[in-house]
Amino acid sequence: MNSRRLSLLAFSQLIIALDYNIVYVALPDIGRELGFTAQTLQWVVSGYAVGLGGFLLLGGRMVDKLGARRMFMLGLALYGLASLVGGLAPLLAPDGPTGQQVLLVAARAVQGLGGALLSPATLALIFSGFTEGRERNRALGAWGTAGSSGLAAGALLGGLLTSTWGWEAVFYVNVPLALVAMLAAPAVLPADPQRTAGGFDIPGALLATVGSTLVVLGLVSGPESGWLTVRGVGAVAAGLALLVVFVLVEIRTRNPLAPPRLLTNRNLALSMLVILLFQSGLGGGYYLFTMYLQPVLGYSALQAGLAFLPLTLLSMLAAGRLAPALLSRYGTRTTLVVGLLGIAIGSAVFFAGMSVGGSFLALMPGTVIWGLSGGFTFVAMFASAGSGVAPAEQGVASGMASMAQQIGGAIGLAPIIAVANLAPEGVAGLRTAGWLAAAMVGVGALVALGLRATQRDREEAPVPSG
C-alpha cells in the first residue's frame, strides 16, 4: 500500500473534518465583533453547509470527467483562499458590519464549494488507488481515523486559537494546511487518466446544483425563519421540483451528470438512505450533547470541547483498528448493521444518563458503546456506497453519498430541536430528543439489512437446516 498517498488523502480528510467543529467555539466572538444577531449567526455555519451540500453532485461528476487529482488540488485552493478571505473579512469589507457579515458568509460558502470538490476526489482516489478487500479497508480505516481526529482537534483547536489570537485564527489555520496538501499532490498522487469522451451535462449540472442548494437552504433556514415561509418549505419545494426535472433531463441526455443506472444500484441507493439516517441521528445527538454541557452543566466552550474527547478518541480507535478487521472478516452488511444497532443502543444509554444535577461520568457507559460503534460504522457506510461502482463513476457516487450525509444532518436537526423544546424541563426535553436521535439510527440498521451481501457476508451466514 502506498503510504505517502494514503497519508495525503487522510490529511485532506482531516482538513475537511477540522472545519466542522473549529468554527463553533468561535461563534460568540464572531457574533459580537461583526454584529451578527442570534438568528443570523447561524449562517456562519449554514453558509458552509449550503455550499458543500449544493455542489457535491456537481463536484463528484467533475472528479469523474476532469480528473480526481485536478479537482483535489482545485478544491484545496478554493478552501485555502476562502479561509484567508474569511479571516480578513473585517479588513476587506470596511463599509460596516453588514458588508463584513456578507463577505464572511460568502467565504464560508466558497469553503463549502472547495469541500464539495475535495471530498469526492479523496474518496475516488481511495477507491481507484487501493485494491478492494483488506488493502482498501485499511485505507478507509485511515481515512475514517483522520476524520475523527479532525472533529476532536476542531473543538480543541478552535477554543485555543480563539482565546489566544482571536476568532480570525480559526480561518487562518486552514491556509497553510491546504497549501501543504496542494503542493504535495503532484508528487504523491497518480496523474489523471485521459479525460473521458463526451461533453459535460451543463443543463443537468445547473439543475442539480440549484435544486440541491435550494433543498439544503430550506432545511437549514426552516428552524430560524419558520417552515411555512419562502425560505423554509418554499425553498425545499422549489428545490425538489428542480431535482425532478433534473432526473427527467438525465434520462434523456447522452452524457448525464448522474447516470440513471446509479439510481438502480441497490447498494448505493440503500447506503445513501443509511447515511442520511445515520447523520440525522448523529448531528442531532452532538447538538443535544452541547446543549447539555453548556446551558445545563455550565461548561465553558473549552471545557465542552474537552468533553467531546472520549467520544471522538473511541471513534478514532474503532475507525483505524476495528473497521478494517471487521470489514475483512464479516463483510460490509454485517459490520454496518451491528454498528448502527450499537450506536442506537449506546446513544440511548448516553441520553438516559442526563439529569439536572448529573455528572459527566454518568454519560461514560453510553459514550463507550456509542463511540466505538460510530467509528467503524462511518467507515462501513462509505465502503458500502462505493462497492460495485465502476471506477469512472466513483466521483459522482461519492458525491451522492456525501450529499446524503449533508442533507441528513439538516433534516434530523429540525425534529430533534422541536422535541427538545416540547418538554417544560430542559433536561427531560434533551433526553427525549436524544432517544428520537437513537431511533433514527436504529431505523438505519433495518435499512442496512436490505444491502446485498458481500462474499464474506455470505460465508458468515447460517446454513439453512433440513
Coordinates of C-alpha atoms in Angstrom, one line a residue:
M1 CA 0.0 0.0 0.0
N2 CA 1.3 3.4 -1.0
S3 CA 1.8 5.0 2.4
R4 CA 2.6 8.5 1.2
R5 CA -0.6 8.6 -1.0
L6 CA -2.7 7.4 1.9
S7 CA -1.1 9.9 4.3
L8 CA -2.0 12.8 1.9
L9 CA -5.6 11.5 1.4
A10 CA -6.1 11.1 5.2
F11 CA -4.6 14.6 5.8
S12 CA -7.1 16.1 3.3
Q13 CA -9.9 14.4 5.2
L14 CA -8.6 15.8 8.4
I15 CA -8.7 19.3 6.9
I16 CA -12.4 18.8 5.9
A17 CA -13.3 17.4 9.3
L18 CA -11.4 20.1 11.2
D19 CA -13.8 22.8 9.9
Y20 CA -16.9 21.1 11.2
N21 CA -16.1 21.9 14.8
I22 CA -13.4 24.6 14.7
V23 CA -15.9 27.5 13.9
Y24 CA -18.5 26.5 16.6
V25 CA -16.3 27.6 19.5
A26 CA -15.6 31.0 17.8
L27 CA -19.2 31.8 17.1
P28 CA -19.8 34.0 20.2
D29 CA -16.8 36.2 19.4
I30 CA -17.7 36.4 15.7
G31 CA -21.2 37.4 16.5
R32 CA -20.1 40.1 19.0
E33 CA -17.4 41.6 16.8
L34 CA -19.2 41.6 13.5
G35 CA -22.7 42.4 14.8
F36 CA -24.5 39.2 13.9
T37 CA -27.8 38.7 15.7
A38 CA -28.6 35.4 17.4
Q39 CA -30.7 34.4 14.4
T40 CA -28.3 35.5 11.6
L41 CA -25.2 34.0 13.3
Q42 CA -26.3 30.5 12.3
W43 CA -25.3 31.5 8.7
V44 CA -21.7 31.3 9.6
V45 CA -22.3 27.6 9.9
S46 CA -25.1 27.2 7.4
G47 CA -23.2 29.0 4.6
Y48 CA -20.7 26.2 4.6
A49 CA -23.5 23.6 4.6
V50 CA -25.3 25.2 1.7
G51 CA -22.1 25.5 -0.4
L52 CA -21.0 21.9 0.4
G53 CA -24.4 20.2 0.1
G54 CA -25.4 22.1 -3.0
F55 CA -22.3 21.4 -5.1
L56 CA -21.4 17.8 -4.1
L57 CA -23.1 16.2 -7.0
L58 CA -21.5 18.6 -9.5
G59 CA -18.2 18.2 -7.7
G60 CA -18.4 14.4 -7.9
R61 CA -19.1 14.5 -11.7
M62 CA -16.2 17.0 -12.2
V63 CA -14.0 14.4 -10.5
D64 CA -15.0 11.8 -12.9
K65 CA -14.8 14.0 -16.0
L66 CA -11.9 16.2 -15.3
G67 CA -9.7 14.1 -13.0
A68 CA -9.6 13.3 -9.3
R69 CA -6.1 14.9 -8.8
R70 CA -7.0 18.1 -10.6
M71 CA -10.2 18.5 -8.5
F72 CA -8.3 17.6 -5.4
M73 CA -5.9 20.5 -6.0
L74 CA -8.6 22.9 -7.1
G75 CA -10.7 22.1 -4.0
L76 CA -7.8 22.7 -1.7
A77 CA -7.0 26.0 -3.5
L78 CA -10.6 27.2 -3.1
Y79 CA -10.7 26.1 0.5
G80 CA -7.4 27.9 1.4
L81 CA -8.3 31.1 -0.4
A82 CA -11.8 31.3 1.1
S83 CA -10.3 30.7 4.6
L84 CA -7.9 33.6 4.1
V85 CA -10.8 35.9 2.9
G86 CA -12.9 34.8 5.9
G87 CA -10.2 35.8 8.3
L88 CA -9.6 39.1 6.6
A89 CA -13.4 39.9 6.3
P90 CA -13.2 42.9 8.8
L91 CA -10.4 44.4 6.7
L92 CA -11.7 43.6 3.2
A93 CA -15.2 44.8 3.8
P94 CA -14.7 48.1 5.7
D95 CA -18.1 49.5 4.9
G96 CA -19.7 48.4 8.1
P97 CA -20.9 45.3 9.9
T98 CA -23.4 44.3 7.1
G99 CA -20.7 44.1 4.4
Q100 CA -18.4 42.1 6.8
Q101 CA -21.1 39.7 7.6
V102 CA -22.0 39.1 3.9
L103 CA -18.3 38.6 3.0
L104 CA -17.7 36.1 5.8
V105 CA -20.8 34.1 4.9
A106 CA -19.8 34.1 1.2
A107 CA -16.3 32.9 2.2
R108 CA -17.9 30.1 4.1
A109 CA -20.0 29.1 1.1
V110 CA -16.8 29.0 -1.1
Q111 CA -15.2 26.9 1.6
G112 CA -18.1 24.5 1.1
L113 CA -17.6 24.6 -2.7
G114 CA -14.0 23.6 -2.1
G115 CA -15.1 20.8 0.2
A116 CA -17.6 19.6 -2.5
L117 CA -14.6 19.1 -4.9
L118 CA -12.2 17.8 -2.3
S119 CA -14.4 15.2 -0.5
P120 CA -15.5 13.1 -3.6
A121 CA -12.0 13.5 -5.1
T122 CA -10.4 12.0 -1.9
L123 CA -12.9 9.0 -1.9
A124 CA -12.5 8.4 -5.6
L125 CA -8.7 8.3 -5.2
I126 CA -9.1 5.7 -2.4
F127 CA -11.4 3.5 -4.4
S128 CA -9.3 3.7 -7.5
G129 CA -5.9 3.5 -5.9
F130 CA -6.4 0.7 -3.4
T131 CA -7.4 -2.9 -4.2
E132 CA -10.9 -3.9 -2.9
G133 CA -10.6 -6.0 0.2
R134 CA -8.1 -5.8 3.0
E135 CA -6.0 -3.0 1.4
R136 CA -8.9 -0.8 0.7
N137 CA -10.4 -1.5 4.1
R138 CA -7.1 -0.3 5.7
A139 CA -7.1 2.8 3.6
L140 CA -10.8 3.6 4.5
G141 CA -9.9 3.0 8.2
A142 CA -7.1 5.6 8.0
W143 CA -9.4 8.0 6.2
G144 CA -12.1 7.5 8.9
T145 CA -9.5 7.9 11.7
A146 CA -8.3 11.2 10.2
G147 CA -11.9 12.4 10.1
S148 CA -12.5 11.6 13.7
S149 CA -9.3 13.2 14.8
G150 CA -10.2 16.3 12.8
L151 CA -13.5 16.6 14.7
A152 CA -11.7 16.3 18.1
A153 CA -8.9 18.7 17.0
G154 CA -11.5 21.2 15.7
A155 CA -13.2 21.7 19.1
L156 CA -9.9 21.9 21.0
L157 CA -8.0 24.0 18.4
G158 CA -11.0 26.3 17.9
G159 CA -11.0 27.1 21.7
L160 CA -7.2 27.6 21.9
L161 CA -6.9 29.8 18.7
T162 CA -9.9 31.9 19.6
S163 CA -8.8 32.6 23.2
T164 CA -5.2 33.3 22.1
W165 CA -5.3 35.1 18.8
G166 CA -9.0 35.8 18.2
W167 CA -11.7 34.3 16.0
E168 CA -9.8 35.1 12.7
A169 CA -7.3 32.4 13.6
V170 CA -9.8 29.6 13.1
F171 CA -9.8 30.6 9.4
Y172 CA -6.1 31.4 9.0
V173 CA -5.1 28.0 10.3
N174 CA -6.7 26.3 7.2
V175 CA -4.4 28.3 4.8
P176 CA -1.1 26.6 5.5
L177 CA -2.8 23.2 5.8
A178 CA -4.4 23.5 2.4
L179 CA -1.2 24.8 0.8
V180 CA 0.9 21.9 2.1
A181 CA -1.5 19.4 0.8
M182 CA -1.9 21.1 -2.6
L183 CA 1.9 21.3 -3.1
A184 CA 2.3 17.7 -2.2
A185 CA -0.4 16.4 -4.5
P186 CA 1.5 16.4 -7.9
A187 CA 4.4 14.3 -6.5
V188 CA 2.2 11.9 -4.4
L189 CA -1.0 11.3 -6.3
P190 CA -1.1 9.5 -9.7
A191 CA -1.6 11.5 -12.8
D192 CA -5.2 11.8 -14.0
P193 CA -6.1 9.5 -16.9
Q194 CA -7.1 10.9 -20.2
R195 CA -10.4 12.8 -20.0
T196 CA -13.4 10.7 -20.7
A197 CA -15.1 11.2 -24.1
G198 CA -18.3 13.2 -24.3
G199 CA -19.4 16.6 -23.3
F200 CA -20.3 17.9 -19.9
D201 CA -24.0 17.9 -19.0
I202 CA -24.4 21.7 -18.4
P203 CA -28.3 21.7 -18.0
G204 CA -28.0 18.8 -15.6
A205 CA -25.3 20.5 -13.7
L206 CA -27.3 23.7 -13.3
L207 CA -30.5 21.8 -12.3
A208 CA -28.7 19.6 -9.8
T209 CA -26.7 22.4 -8.2
V210 CA -29.5 24.9 -7.9
G211 CA -32.0 22.2 -6.9
S212 CA -29.8 20.7 -4.2
T213 CA -28.7 24.1 -3.0
L214 CA -32.4 25.2 -2.5
V215 CA -33.2 22.0 -0.6
V216 CA -30.3 22.4 1.8
L217 CA -31.0 26.2 2.1
G218 CA -34.6 25.4 3.0
L219 CA -33.7 22.8 5.5
V220 CA -31.2 25.0 7.3
S221 CA -33.4 28.1 7.2
G222 CA -36.6 26.4 8.4
P223 CA -35.8 26.4 12.2
E224 CA -34.9 30.1 12.0
S225 CA -37.4 31.7 9.6
G226 CA -40.2 29.2 10.1
W227 CA -41.1 26.2 7.9
L228 CA -44.2 27.8 6.3
T229 CA -42.2 30.6 4.6
V230 CA -40.5 31.1 1.3
R231 CA -37.1 30.4 2.9
G232 CA -38.4 27.2 4.6
V233 CA -40.9 24.9 2.8
G234 CA -40.9 27.2 -0.3
A235 CA -37.2 26.7 -0.9
V236 CA -37.4 22.9 -0.3
A237 CA -40.4 22.6 -2.6
A238 CA -38.7 24.5 -5.4
G239 CA -35.5 22.5 -4.9
L240 CA -37.3 19.2 -5.1
A241 CA -39.2 20.3 -8.2
L242 CA -35.9 21.2 -9.9
L243 CA -34.4 17.8 -8.9
V244 CA -37.4 16.1 -10.5
V245 CA -36.7 18.0 -13.7
F246 CA -33.1 17.0 -13.3
V247 CA -34.0 13.3 -13.3
L248 CA -36.1 13.7 -16.4
V249 CA -33.2 15.5 -18.2
E250 CA -30.7 12.8 -17.1
I251 CA -32.9 10.1 -18.6
R252 CA -32.8 11.8 -22.0
T253 CA -29.3 13.2 -22.2
R254 CA -26.4 11.4 -23.8
N255 CA -23.8 12.3 -21.2
P256 CA -25.7 12.5 -17.9
L257 CA -24.3 14.2 -14.8
A258 CA -25.6 11.4 -12.7
P259 CA -26.0 8.2 -14.8
P260 CA -29.6 6.9 -14.1
R261 CA -28.3 3.4 -13.7
L262 CA -26.6 4.5 -10.5
L263 CA -30.0 5.1 -9.0
T264 CA -30.8 1.5 -9.7
N265 CA -27.7 0.3 -7.9
R266 CA -29.3 -1.1 -4.7
N267 CA -26.3 -0.9 -2.6
L268 CA -25.6 2.7 -3.4
A269 CA -29.3 3.8 -3.0
L270 CA -29.7 2.0 0.3
S271 CA -26.3 3.2 1.5
M272 CA -27.4 6.8 0.8
L273 CA -30.5 6.2 2.9
V274 CA -28.5 4.6 5.7
I275 CA -26.0 7.6 5.6
L276 CA -28.9 10.1 5.7
L277 CA -30.4 8.3 8.8
F278 CA -27.1 8.0 10.5
Q279 CA -26.2 11.7 10.1
S280 CA -29.7 12.7 11.1
G281 CA -29.2 11.0 14.5
L282 CA -25.6 11.8 14.9
G283 CA -25.8 15.5 14.1
G284 CA -28.8 15.9 16.4
G285 CA -27.1 14.0 19.1
Y286 CA -24.0 16.2 19.0
Y287 CA -26.2 19.3 19.2
L288 CA -28.1 17.9 22.2
F289 CA -24.8 17.0 23.9
T290 CA -23.5 20.5 23.5
M291 CA -26.8 21.9 24.9
Y292 CA -26.5 19.7 28.0
L293 CA -22.8 20.6 28.6
Q294 CA -23.0 24.4 28.4
P295 CA -26.5 25.6 29.4
V296 CA -27.3 22.8 31.9
L297 CA -23.9 21.8 33.4
G298 CA -22.4 25.3 32.9
Y299 CA -19.3 24.2 30.9
S300 CA -17.2 26.8 29.1
A301 CA -16.5 26.5 25.4
L302 CA -13.1 24.9 26.0
Q303 CA -14.4 22.6 28.6
A304 CA -17.2 21.5 26.2
G305 CA -14.6 20.8 23.6
L306 CA -12.6 18.6 26.0
A307 CA -15.8 16.8 26.9
F308 CA -16.1 15.5 23.3
L309 CA -12.6 13.9 23.6
P310 CA -13.6 10.5 24.9
L311 CA -16.3 10.0 22.3
T312 CA -14.0 11.1 19.5
L313 CA -11.0 9.2 20.6
L314 CA -13.1 6.0 20.8
S315 CA -14.4 6.7 17.3
M316 CA -10.8 7.1 16.1
L317 CA -9.7 3.9 17.6
A318 CA -12.6 2.0 16.1
A319 CA -12.2 3.6 12.6
G320 CA -8.5 2.8 12.5
R321 CA -8.3 -0.6 14.2
L322 CA -11.8 -2.2 14.3
A323 CA -13.2 -1.1 10.9
P324 CA -10.6 -2.8 8.7
A325 CA -10.7 -6.0 10.7
L326 CA -14.5 -6.2 10.9
L327 CA -15.0 -5.4 7.2
S328 CA -12.4 -8.1 6.2
R329 CA -13.8 -10.7 8.5
Y330 CA -17.6 -10.2 8.4
G331 CA -18.2 -8.1 5.3
T332 CA -19.9 -4.7 4.8
R333 CA -23.5 -5.5 5.5
T334 CA -22.9 -7.4 8.8
T335 CA -20.5 -4.7 10.1
L336 CA -22.9 -1.9 9.2
V337 CA -26.0 -3.5 10.8
V338 CA -24.1 -4.3 14.0
G339 CA -22.5 -0.8 14.1
L340 CA -25.8 1.0 13.6
L341 CA -27.5 -1.0 16.3
G342 CA -24.6 -0.3 18.6
I343 CA -24.9 3.5 18.0
A344 CA -28.7 3.3 18.7
I345 CA -28.2 1.4 21.9
G346 CA -25.2 3.4 23.1
S347 CA -26.7 6.8 22.4
A348 CA -30.0 5.8 24.1
V349 CA -28.0 4.8 27.2
F350 CA -26.0 8.0 26.9
F351 CA -29.0 10.3 26.9
A352 CA -30.6 8.3 29.7
G353 CA -27.6 9.4 31.9
M354 CA -28.5 13.0 31.6
S355 CA -30.0 14.8 34.7
V356 CA -30.2 18.3 36.1
G357 CA -27.6 17.7 38.7
G358 CA -25.8 15.0 36.7
S359 CA -22.1 14.4 36.2
F360 CA -20.0 13.7 33.1
L361 CA -19.2 10.2 34.5
A362 CA -22.8 9.2 34.2
L363 CA -22.5 9.5 30.5
M364 CA -19.5 7.3 30.1
P365 CA -21.2 3.8 29.6
G366 CA -23.2 5.2 26.7
T367 CA -20.1 7.0 25.4
V368 CA -18.1 3.8 25.1
I369 CA -20.7 2.0 23.2
W370 CA -21.6 5.0 21.0
G371 CA -18.0 5.9 20.3
L372 CA -16.8 2.5 19.3
S373 CA -19.8 1.7 17.2
G374 CA -19.8 5.0 15.5
G375 CA -16.1 4.8 14.4
F376 CA -16.4 1.6 12.4
T377 CA -19.9 2.3 11.2
F378 CA -18.8 5.5 9.5
V379 CA -16.1 3.7 7.5
A380 CA -18.5 0.8 6.6
M381 CA -21.1 3.2 5.2
F382 CA -18.8 4.7 2.7
A383 CA -17.3 1.4 1.9
S384 CA -20.8 0.1 1.1
A385 CA -21.7 3.2 -1.0
G386 CA -18.6 2.7 -3.3
S387 CA -18.9 -1.1 -3.6
G388 CA -19.7 -2.3 -7.1
V389 CA -19.5 1.2 -8.7
A390 CA -17.3 1.5 -11.8
P391 CA -14.0 3.4 -11.3
A392 CA -15.1 6.1 -13.9
E393 CA -18.2 6.8 -11.7
Q394 CA -16.7 6.7 -8.2
G395 CA -16.6 10.5 -8.0
V396 CA -20.3 11.1 -8.6
A397 CA -21.2 8.1 -6.4
S398 CA -19.0 9.6 -3.6
G399 CA -20.7 12.9 -4.2
M400 CA -24.2 11.4 -3.9
A401 CA -23.2 9.6 -0.6
S402 CA -21.7 12.8 0.8
M403 CA -24.8 14.8 -0.2
A404 CA -27.0 12.3 1.6
Q405 CA -24.8 13.0 4.7
Q406 CA -25.2 16.7 4.5
I407 CA -29.0 16.6 3.9
G408 CA -29.4 14.1 6.7
G409 CA -27.7 16.5 9.1
A410 CA -30.1 19.2 8.1
I411 CA -33.2 17.0 8.1
G412 CA -32.5 15.4 11.5
L413 CA -31.9 18.6 13.4
A414 CA -35.3 20.1 12.9
P415 CA -37.5 17.4 14.6
I416 CA -34.9 16.8 17.3
I417 CA -34.9 20.5 18.3
A418 CA -38.7 20.6 18.1
V419 CA -38.9 17.6 20.5
A420 CA -36.3 19.0 22.8
N421 CA -38.4 22.2 23.1
L422 CA -41.7 20.4 23.8
A423 CA -40.9 19.3 27.4
P424 CA -41.2 22.0 30.1
E425 CA -38.0 20.8 31.8
G426 CA -34.8 21.3 29.8
V427 CA -33.1 18.0 30.6
A428 CA -36.3 16.0 30.0
G429 CA -36.6 17.5 26.6
L430 CA -33.0 16.8 25.7
R431 CA -33.3 13.2 26.9
T432 CA -36.5 12.6 24.9
A433 CA -35.0 14.2 21.8
G434 CA -31.9 12.1 22.3
W435 CA -33.9 8.9 22.2
L436 CA -35.5 10.1 18.9
A437 CA -32.0 10.5 17.5
A438 CA -31.2 7.0 18.6
A439 CA -34.3 5.7 16.9
M440 CA -33.4 7.3 13.6
V441 CA -30.1 5.4 13.7
G442 CA -32.0 2.2 14.6
V443 CA -34.1 2.6 11.5
G444 CA -30.9 2.9 9.5
A445 CA -29.9 -0.6 10.8
L446 CA -33.2 -2.0 9.5
V447 CA -32.5 -0.4 6.1
A448 CA -29.0 -1.8 6.0
L449 CA -30.4 -5.3 6.2
G450 CA -31.5 -4.8 2.6
L451 CA -27.9 -4.4 1.3
R452 CA -26.5 -7.0 -1.0
A453 CA -24.3 -9.4 1.0
T454 CA -20.6 -9.4 0.2
Q455 CA -18.7 -12.7 -0.2
R456 CA -17.7 -12.5 3.5
D457 CA -21.3 -11.8 4.5
R458 CA -22.4 -15.0 2.6
E459 CA -19.7 -17.0 4.2
E460 CA -20.8 -15.9 7.7
A461 CA -24.5 -16.5 7.1
P462 CA -26.0 -19.6 8.8
V463 CA -26.7 -22.6 6.6
P464 CA -30.4 -23.5 6.4
S465 CA -31.2 -26.8 8.0
G466 CA -33.4 -29.6 6.6

